[in-house]
Structures are given as structure tokens and as C-alpha cells.
């Protein structure tokens, strides 16, 4: 029976080649049990660096009383003799130990297992693989991080948990993992091979086809009756109905008898999701719900869906674009070779494990640690499944479609909805009610979906400049014209047509109908008018469009008309100011238009620091990546625990860390404005450095300018107000959650157009104007 010596060494300086051992921890494991431990301090005969003292809790005084390494070396060697050496980052611990033994003539050769690499394979969805992160995720006993024996014992427990997990895999899957395991460090592969005899040939609830195992899923249909009233149904969910929520629910029920689309405007945070789901489901309707983002899809699937499944037996299904799913056909072909490099081979191994766990096959579930985006593109689904393929019955994309047809609620995002309505609307919406939530976001999605784009370099590569002198001259002319700030559409179209670049010529042939612009190597073209959403929806489909700002102007609900609707019904529900939230407007900060980006970033960072010093968690929403970066750099330099989007991780990653208290300050971009909810914090401060106005160059702003007499006042102002209201809603998810929203941009406190904005915002939460000098005292009262 193999004996494993799980070792952890603490050292004077892990980053120095002259480092010395200061503490040893050994946990001996055999036959799945901890059989012995050993630990000792070691005198390095030098002072410890302050950070090592802080990290390990050791001191010069304590180590001065410890034995020399030479005094314990033989005992350590005997403990390790005949064992397999195991460590979390074996390269460091093994090298340091061997370097320390060698001058004493105590050379020791041991096979090695690295638990970091094993963890990457066996826990494919984790975001971190450090010992502390793994201890939290796996509930390991790790009482004294960076104390050698505590680390060794936690690593030993990790090893045994991984051994158990490996032994639950079907043997053919483990055999396939081993086939790709030459890339693992040292003799880690041998640890995998030792588990083979303990693995079952098949595992219940797993479908095994050619070394790929996936979970068998059964959809249960156990519908339970709804009550006749919305209040009773929402009470059954353990929630309390709100007056406005009940009114919306009643209107949703009434509008089922109307064939025309129903637009419902209601403030954020009013509980619209249950207000439309419960009455429609109570009437026996099947539904397609469209949300603006994948984040909001996930919130519905992981938050609302389980509750409705438990209480009413309602099945939900999430649908995404094909590239979000793994293609088992493509993956199985990749398994036939192992020449792509170490990280790619580890990627294959962890997918083999992940496939035994995932219910969705969504690639977003997989960890991005040491993983190239190209890896994902090589296994992304293409939306085609051959029934003759070996993995046809395991195909996740196909199963998602099948699951959706058996579910009462399909949950999609706006981009996916538009694709499906363009491809096969009747099949997709057959006998279902369509609910478009946060419908004001449709404009942006429609714009992106319908823009034409071409890569200039790819077009130019098609030209054979050696063909003739004319070809060379035309190419020079075309290149020059495309480089100009103001594009001469007629000239570009003529040159492109002469060179046979018909795709490029077609874009520039109708400049009076299109907006055409260049961004780097890409040419964009957009129709001069809005895209007609009404034409995409099949006749006979009952359609609800809900949002916080659908009227745009106070006297005319222009939003429906911009989407192409001539016949519709429009309803507006006003909200009441929240009692658990307050908006604070700073009145005397620098005027943003007259302040440079860096100077304003310094001012913003200083205000964030002032607030963070009160000990509360702070969310800051930016409109610019550049501003976020400047602020993040200053706050980090000052020692704050900052979680900055796209710097410290994706929106989803930093949100998870923030919820766990791993960072005090979260800096977010657009995805946080649109729908990431902070429901776990009891008290929170939200700070907004700049009002989220669209830029004049924004293509939608240009289109609005053609429709409105005063586009800034009639469109930009209400849309910016909506964005602010959405941001307020992100930090007000519960009646017992309290938040303060600090708007740093002083234009909201004084500009003439701001009166209208303040009036609308005051319907969401009370507003208070405050000078910079009074901000801290104002927040102290709130936080007490």
C-alpha cells in the first residue's frame, strides 16, 4: 500500500534562491487514513522579513530557540523514506527540502505528486486553486493557514477528497484522463493510475459513450394548482404582495384577452418578475421570458425557478446561443490527439471531469484559470447535430432545446430572442406568451444584431496587386479613402466595385440610408432608422413589454412607436419612494466638463476612500474603463481591497468575491448597471462618479436625433434617469436592506435639465443635497 508524505515548508523568502526552511509540517497518509504527523520549527540564523512574520505568525525570538535543520534532517529523512512526496506546489517544497538535505549528505529521491495540478483537473469550475480558496470551497480543516502542519493536514485532506472523487468516475473516463496526463508535473500521473482498480466500470445516472460520460437528466412533470388570487400565490412562495405589484399582476391577467401588445411601465424594484409570471402561469399559459443579459437569465434560473418548481411544479429552461454549449463531437475528435501542449491537455482532462457533473454543458461554467479563449472556441457548438454521431443522445445543445419544449417557462436573453425571431418565430413561440422584460434594452440589442460589419484587412487581402498597375492604383486609392476621418462613400464604393470587393461596395452604395463609420480595422453600417421589432413577432402572439421607462416623454409613449408598433395598449404604474434608501447629491465637487480625466479620477478615488474608511462595503459604477482603471490603481496603491471589473476578474467573478467579503470596494462597468443585483449585503453604499449619458457619437443617439426635436432633453435625459433608477434598484432588493446612493457628478444637483431627472428619481428614493465636507457625517448616521 502506497504511503504518501504530505509536506509543507515555511521559508525565509519563497521568492529568493537563498531561502531557508523555518518550519516543517508532514502528514503521513496510508490506505485513506492519516497515520502520523510531524512538525518542527527550524532556526534559519537570520532575521525574518516583516511580511514572513505577518504571514506565518513566527518570530525571530521563537526561531532562535528552535533546532538547526542539521539537527532534525535525519529524522525528517526517515519520515519521508519510502513515501510518495505530496505538496500543494510540489516544485517549491521538494526543491527546498532537497537543497537543504544535500549539503548534509542526505540525498533523498522520491516520486512526487502536485495537488495544485490535480485540483485544476478535478475541480474544473473553481476560480482559484490556492490552499485557502480550496479549503473554503471543500470545507477542509485549515485552522492556521501558513502554519506548516496546518497546511500539510489540509493538503492531506484535499488529497483524500480528490482520491474519493477520482474513484467515483467511470473507469473508461479515468483511463481517458490518464491518456492525457503525461503533461502533469512529476509523478502525479501515477497517483491517477493507482486509482484505476477502485473505479467502477459504469456509474448510475451517467451515460457513458466512448470514454465520455454525461449526466442523465429526467424532467419531472408534477404541476400543483395555483390559487385564484395573486396575493395567495405569492404568499405561498413565502413572500408578501406589494400594492403596486398586485395592480400589475391584475393588469397582466386582464390583458390576456387583448390581442394587441401590452406595454407596462413600472419602477425598478417593484417585483415585476412575479407580477407577470404568477398570473400567466395561474391561467395555464406557457411563456417565453426575455431578459437583457445572461446575468439576469441566471438570476431567474437560480433564484425564481427553484421556488416555483418546489411550490407549483413549474419547469424553467434556459436557452443560449449555440456557441455557449460544448460540442461533444468536436471534443471527442480533440481527444484523439495530445499534441496541443500542457495546458490544453489539462483543459481536456478537466472537461472530462466536468462532463460528469454539468447539467447544462454551458462553457461559462468552466474555470478560465490558465486557459486560453481559443481552447473554448475549439469545442464550441455550431448548432448542428447529426443523429448518426456517437454522442447524439448526450448533446447538450439538443437537450437544452428538448428541455425547453417540455418546460412551462423558456428563459432567453434579448440577443437570443432576436436571432430566433429572425430564424423560426412560429416554432419558437408556438402557443406561448412572450414577455420582454427590461424592454428598453431592446434598442441596443436590435442595433447590434442588425449592423453590418466588415474587416477591412480581410477585404484588402483579396486584391491581387500584381495583376495590373490599375489594381495597385485602385488599392492605394481605396486604402487612402478608408483611412480618412470623413469617409467618401461614393468614391469608396466605386473603387471597391472595380476591385471586385462587392461586399464592401454594397455597404457604401446607399450612404443616404445608412450610418457608416470605421472603428480600427472594422467598417460598420447601420440603417438610418430603428429596426422594426414588431415585424419579427408572429401575428397571434400575445406580447407583453415591461420596463421602467417606456414612455420617454411625459405626454407621449414614443418607445412603442420606435419599435414599429402602431396598435398597442400602454399602462403606467407609479412607484413610491423607498423608505430604506436615500440618494445623496454632492453639490460642490469639481465641474466634470472642466476637469481632466486623471484629476477627476483622483477626486473620485479620494471620495471612495473617505467612504470606505467607515468600514462599509462600497459599490462604484463607472461609465468608462479608463476612469475605472485610474481609480483602481490609486485605491490599490493606498492598500484598499479592490475588486475591479476586467482587472480582478469578470463581472460574475468579482461579484461572487464581493458577496463573500473578499473585497471591500467593487468597481463595475456596464454589466453592473444593467442587472447585477446586490441582495446579500444588509447595508451598502453605491457611488456613481459620472452621469451615464450616451456619447454624441453613439449610433443610437444619432438615430434619436433624427426623431426628436430635442433629442438630448426628450431622449438622453429620460434614458440616463432610467439607468440611474436601474442602478438604485441593484442595491435595493429587500425591504430589510438599506443603502445610500452617492452621486458624485454635481451636474445632477444644479443643471436645468437635472430638475426633471431629480423629479423622476425622487419617485424611487428621497434625495438630499450635501456638500463634500458633510458626506462622511451623513453616512456615519446611516451606518450606525
mmCIF file of C-alpha atoms in Angstrom, residues 459-460 462-464 468-484 487-509:
data_model
loop_
_atom_site.group_PDB
_atom_site.id
_atom_site.type_symbol
_atom_site.label_atom_id
_atom_site.label_comp_id
_atom_site.label_asym_id
_atom_site.label_seq_id
_atom_site.Cartn_x
_atom_site.Cartn_y
_atom_site.Cartn_z
ATOM 1 C CA UNK A 459 -11.173 42.646 -47.813
ATOM 2 C CA UNK A 460 -7.828 44.077 -48.902
ATOM 3 C CA UNK A 462 -8.443 39.571 -51.639
ATOM 4 C CA UNK A 463 -6.838 42.078 -54.017
ATOM 5 C CA UNK A 464 -4.154 40.779 -56.359
ATOM 6 C CA UNK A 468 -2.093 45.088 -63.020
ATOM 7 C CA UNK A 469 -0.916 48.621 -62.455
ATOM 8 C CA UNK A 470 -4.605 49.660 -62.246
ATOM 9 C CA UNK A 471 -5.196 47.240 -59.379
ATOM 10 C CA UNK A 472 -2.324 48.747 -57.434
ATOM 11 C CA UNK A 473 -3.574 52.302 -58.002
ATOM 12 C CA UNK A 474 -7.159 51.400 -57.050
ATOM 13 C CA UNK A 475 -5.955 49.678 -53.883
ATOM 14 C CA UNK A 476 -3.857 52.705 -52.936
ATOM 15 C CA UNK A 477 -6.857 54.937 -53.533
ATOM 16 C CA UNK A 478 -9.203 52.684 -51.556
ATOM 17 C CA UNK A 479 -6.774 52.406 -48.643
ATOM 18 C CA UNK A 480 -6.361 56.178 -48.561
ATOM 19 C CA UNK A 481 -10.134 56.799 -48.644
ATOM 20 C CA UNK A 482 -10.793 54.282 -45.847
ATOM 21 C CA UNK A 483 -8.171 55.961 -43.663
ATOM 22 C CA UNK A 484 -9.858 59.369 -43.875
ATOM 23 C CA UNK A 487 -15.487 58.612 -45.441
ATOM 24 C CA UNK A 488 -16.299 59.391 -49.092
ATOM 25 C CA UNK A 489 -18.910 56.688 -49.620
ATOM 26 C CA UNK A 490 -19.339 57.222 -53.341
ATOM 27 C CA UNK A 491 -15.597 57.032 -54.067
ATOM 28 C CA UNK A 492 -15.051 54.015 -51.777
ATOM 29 C CA UNK A 493 -17.961 52.122 -53.360
ATOM 30 C CA UNK A 494 -16.618 52.838 -56.861
ATOM 31 C CA UNK A 495 -13.063 51.679 -56.062
ATOM 32 C CA UNK A 496 -14.298 48.594 -54.189
ATOM 33 C CA UNK A 497 -16.573 47.578 -57.062
ATOM 34 C CA UNK A 498 -13.720 47.955 -59.571
ATOM 35 C CA UNK A 499 -11.573 45.666 -57.403
ATOM 36 C CA UNK A 500 -14.315 43.060 -57.083
ATOM 37 C CA UNK A 501 -14.927 43.772 -53.392
ATOM 38 C CA UNK A 502 -18.698 43.644 -53.741
ATOM 39 C CA UNK A 503 -19.446 43.201 -50.006
ATOM 40 C CA UNK A 504 -17.563 46.393 -49.212
ATOM 41 C CA UNK A 505 -19.114 48.219 -52.161
ATOM 42 C CA UNK A 506 -22.635 47.210 -51.092
ATOM 43 C CA UNK A 507 -22.148 48.841 -47.676
ATOM 44 C CA UNK A 508 -21.131 52.186 -49.191
ATOM 45 C CA UNK A 509 -23.555 52.159 -52.133
#
